[in-house]
PDB file of C-alpha atoms in Angstrom:
ATOM      1  CA  UNK A   5      33.322 -50.544 -35.594  1.00 62.00           C
ATOM      2  CA  UNK A   6      36.860 -50.131 -36.947  1.00 77.00           C
ATOM      3  CA  UNK A   7      37.902 -48.101 -39.960  1.00 77.00           C
ATOM      4  CA  UNK A   8      38.268 -51.164 -42.177  1.00 83.00           C
ATOM      5  CA  UNK A   9      34.837 -52.444 -41.217  1.00 91.00           C
ATOM      6  CA  UNK A  10      33.316 -49.038 -41.972  1.00 93.00           C
ATOM      7  CA  UNK A  11      34.857 -49.114 -45.445  1.00 94.00           C
ATOM      8  CA  UNK A  12      33.202 -52.477 -46.176  1.00 96.00           C
ATOM      9  CA  UNK A  13      29.905 -51.210 -44.731  1.00 97.00           C
ATOM     10  CA  UNK A  14      29.869 -48.254 -47.131  1.00 97.00           C
ATOM     11  CA  UNK A  15      30.720 -50.539 -50.060  1.00 98.00           C
ATOM     12  CA  UNK A  16      27.758 -52.771 -49.238  1.00 98.00           C
ATOM     13  CA  UNK A  17      25.446 -49.773 -48.848  1.00 98.00           C
ATOM     14  CA  UNK A  18      26.639 -48.521 -52.240  1.00 98.00           C
ATOM     15  CA  UNK A  19      25.941 -51.937 -53.758  1.00 98.00           C
ATOM     16  CA  UNK A  20      22.384 -51.836 -52.396  1.00 98.00           C
ATOM     17  CA  UNK A  21      21.758 -48.445 -54.000  1.00 98.00           C
ATOM     18  CA  UNK A  22      23.336 -49.645 -57.256  1.00 98.00           C
ATOM     19  CA  UNK A  23      20.936 -52.600 -57.391  1.00 98.00           C
ATOM     20  CA  UNK A  24      18.066 -50.130 -56.982  1.00 98.00           C
ATOM     21  CA  UNK A  25      19.529 -48.073 -59.865  1.00 98.00           C
ATOM     22  CA  UNK A  26      20.086 -45.131 -57.532  1.00 98.00           C
ATOM     23  CA  UNK A  27      23.512 -44.408 -58.969  1.00 98.00           C
ATOM     24  CA  UNK A  28      24.144 -41.024 -57.330  1.00 98.00           C
ATOM     25  CA  UNK A  29      23.487 -42.495 -53.889  1.00 98.00           C
ATOM     26  CA  UNK A  30      25.658 -45.508 -54.734  1.00 98.00           C
ATOM     27  CA  UNK A  31      28.511 -43.236 -55.829  1.00 98.00           C
ATOM     28  CA  UNK A  32      28.207 -41.235 -52.618  1.00 98.00           C
ATOM     29  CA  UNK A  33      28.531 -44.386 -50.516  1.00 98.00           C
ATOM     30  CA  UNK A  34      31.400 -45.701 -52.633  1.00 97.00           C
ATOM     31  CA  UNK A  35      33.269 -42.410 -52.227  1.00 97.00           C
ATOM     32  CA  UNK A  36      33.108 -42.762 -48.455  1.00 96.00           C
ATOM     33  CA  UNK A  37      35.022 -46.039 -48.638  1.00 96.00           C
ATOM     34  CA  UNK A  38      38.167 -44.100 -49.525  1.00 93.00           C
ATOM     35  CA  UNK A  39      37.921 -41.911 -46.419  1.00 91.00           C
ATOM     36  CA  UNK A  40      38.663 -45.033 -44.422  1.00 90.00           C
ATOM     37  CA  UNK A  41      41.001 -46.969 -46.702  1.00 91.00           C
ATOM     38  CA  UNK A  42      43.275 -43.999 -47.373  1.00 87.00           C
ATOM     39  CA  UNK A  43      43.577 -43.368 -43.643  1.00 85.00           C
ATOM     40  CA  UNK A  44      44.683 -46.970 -43.124  1.00 85.00           C
ATOM     41  CA  UNK A  45      46.945 -47.562 -46.105  1.00 84.00           C
ATOM     42  CA  UNK A  46      50.635 -46.804 -45.639  1.00 71.00           C
ATOM     43  CA  UNK A  47      52.730 -44.446 -47.642  1.00 60.00           C
ATOM     44  CA  UNK A  48      54.347 -46.053 -50.658  1.00 49.00           C
ATOM     45  CA  UNK A  49      57.393 -48.312 -50.146  1.00 38.00           C
ATOM     46  CA  UNK A  50      56.519 -49.433 -46.621  1.00 41.00           C
ATOM     47  CA  UNK A  51      55.705 -53.054 -45.829  1.00 40.00           C
ATOM     48  CA  UNK A  52      54.131 -52.433 -42.444  1.00 39.00           C
ATOM     49  CA  UNK A  53      52.490 -49.130 -41.629  1.00 40.00           C
ATOM     50  CA  UNK A  54      52.088 -47.371 -38.359  1.00 43.00           C
ATOM     51  CA  UNK A  55      49.576 -44.629 -38.048  1.00 45.00           C
ATOM     52  CA  UNK A  56      48.042 -42.548 -35.337  1.00 41.00           C
ATOM     53  CA  UNK A  57      44.413 -43.132 -34.468  1.00 44.00           C
ATOM     54  CA  UNK A  58      42.117 -40.191 -35.130  1.00 47.00           C
ATOM     55  CA  UNK A  59      40.384 -40.861 -31.822  1.00 48.00           C
ATOM     56  CA  UNK A  60      43.537 -40.960 -29.721  1.00 45.00           C
ATOM     57  CA  UNK A  61      46.722 -39.542 -31.214  1.00 45.00           C
ATOM     58  CA  UNK A  62      48.762 -41.374 -28.567  1.00 45.00           C
ATOM     59  CA  UNK A  63      47.451 -44.797 -29.596  1.00 51.00           C
ATOM     60  CA  UNK A  64      49.696 -46.227 -32.295  1.00 50.00           C
ATOM     61  CA  UNK A  65      48.254 -48.955 -34.501  1.00 62.00           C
ATOM     62  CA  UNK A  66      49.853 -51.186 -37.082  1.00 76.00           C
ATOM     63  CA  UNK A  67      48.499 -52.721 -40.228  1.00 80.00           C
ATOM     64  CA  UNK A  68      49.850 -55.946 -41.695  1.00 86.00           C
ATOM     65  CA  UNK A  69      50.836 -56.675 -45.274  1.00 86.00           C
ATOM     66  CA  UNK A  70      47.767 -58.899 -45.599  1.00 90.00           C
ATOM     67  CA  UNK A  71      45.488 -56.102 -44.449  1.00 88.00           C
ATOM     68  CA  UNK A  72      47.179 -53.707 -46.880  1.00 88.00           C
ATOM     69  CA  UNK A  73      46.473 -56.152 -49.721  1.00 90.00           C
ATOM     70  CA  UNK A  74      42.824 -56.486 -48.679  1.00 92.00           C
ATOM     71  CA  UNK A  75      42.346 -52.715 -48.555  1.00 92.00           C
ATOM     72  CA  UNK A  76      43.945 -52.265 -51.968  1.00 92.00           C
ATOM     73  CA  UNK A  77      41.647 -54.962 -53.361  1.00 95.00           C
ATOM     74  CA  UNK A  78      38.664 -53.214 -51.768  1.00 96.00           C
ATOM     75  CA  UNK A  79      39.706 -49.948 -53.421  1.00 95.00           C
ATOM     76  CA  UNK A  80      39.995 -51.712 -56.779  1.00 96.00           C
ATOM     77  CA  UNK A  81      36.518 -53.237 -56.485  1.00 97.00           C
ATOM     78  CA  UNK A  82      34.976 -49.936 -55.415  1.00 98.00           C
ATOM     79  CA  UNK A  83      36.626 -48.047 -58.289  1.00 97.00           C
ATOM     80  CA  UNK A  84      35.227 -50.706 -60.636  1.00 98.00           C
ATOM     81  CA  UNK A  85      31.758 -50.343 -59.129  1.00 98.00           C
ATOM     82  CA  UNK A  86      31.993 -46.578 -59.523  1.00 98.00           C
ATOM     83  CA  UNK A  87      33.025 -46.967 -63.168  1.00 98.00           C
ATOM     84  CA  UNK A  88      29.965 -49.111 -63.822  1.00 98.00           C
ATOM     85  CA  UNK A  89      27.684 -46.583 -62.099  1.00 98.00           C
ATOM     86  CA  UNK A  90      29.102 -43.812 -64.281  1.00 98.00           C
ATOM     87  CA  UNK A  91      28.593 -45.980 -67.371  1.00 98.00           C
ATOM     88  CA  UNK A  92      24.959 -46.458 -66.400  1.00 98.00           C
ATOM     89  CA  UNK A  93      24.650 -42.664 -66.171  1.00 98.00           C
ATOM     90  CA  UNK A  94      26.388 -42.265 -69.542  1.00 98.00           C
ATOM     91  CA  UNK A  95      29.186 -40.275 -67.894  1.00 98.00           C
ATOM     92  CA  UNK A  96      31.859 -41.904 -69.967  1.00 98.00           C
ATOM     93  CA  UNK A  97      34.835 -39.726 -69.050  1.00 98.00           C
ATOM     94  CA  UNK A  98      34.271 -40.377 -65.342  1.00 98.00           C
ATOM     95  CA  UNK A  99      33.919 -44.093 -66.072  1.00 98.00           C
ATOM     96  CA  UNK A 100      37.269 -44.032 -67.865  1.00 97.00           C
ATOM     97  CA  UNK A 101      38.873 -42.201 -64.918  1.00 97.00           C
ATOM     98  CA  UNK A 102      37.642 -44.791 -62.421  1.00 97.00           C
ATOM     99  CA  UNK A 103      38.659 -47.662 -64.686  1.00 96.00           C
ATOM    100  CA  UNK A 104      42.154 -46.167 -64.873  1.00 96.00           C
ATOM    101  CA  UNK A 105      42.236 -46.108 -61.072  1.00 94.00           C
ATOM    102  CA  UNK A 106      41.305 -49.797 -61.026  1.00 94.00           C
ATOM    103  CA  UNK A 107      44.356 -50.497 -63.152  1.00 93.00           C
ATOM    104  CA  UNK A 108      46.611 -48.301 -61.014  1.00 91.00           C
ATOM    105  CA  UNK A 109      45.610 -50.126 -57.838  1.00 87.00           C
ATOM    106  CA  UNK A 110      46.904 -53.316 -59.434  1.00 82.00           C
ATOM    107  CA  UNK A 111      50.482 -51.983 -59.576  1.00 79.00           C
TER     108      UNK A 111
END
């Protein structure tokens, strides 16, 4: 399973915990999404990114503009989900922080 697929897997696991009102577990799963998306997303101001695989530093991989857009959208959705989980826990400052991140991912 690739890094991008793992990110979506953790999002779905977080959603399942959220539906069960297990917000701490949901937040834990959502946080793991970023371990994968941040490893894949390029540095700012690059259209196409090259990165070195964690498994094999000699294997260079590329990520397309479309994939970059999808990963940024995934991050936005996960930040939004995290904000809602914090709202449910009445942790309003954390909810505001995650909502701000949603807005920043839209830039």
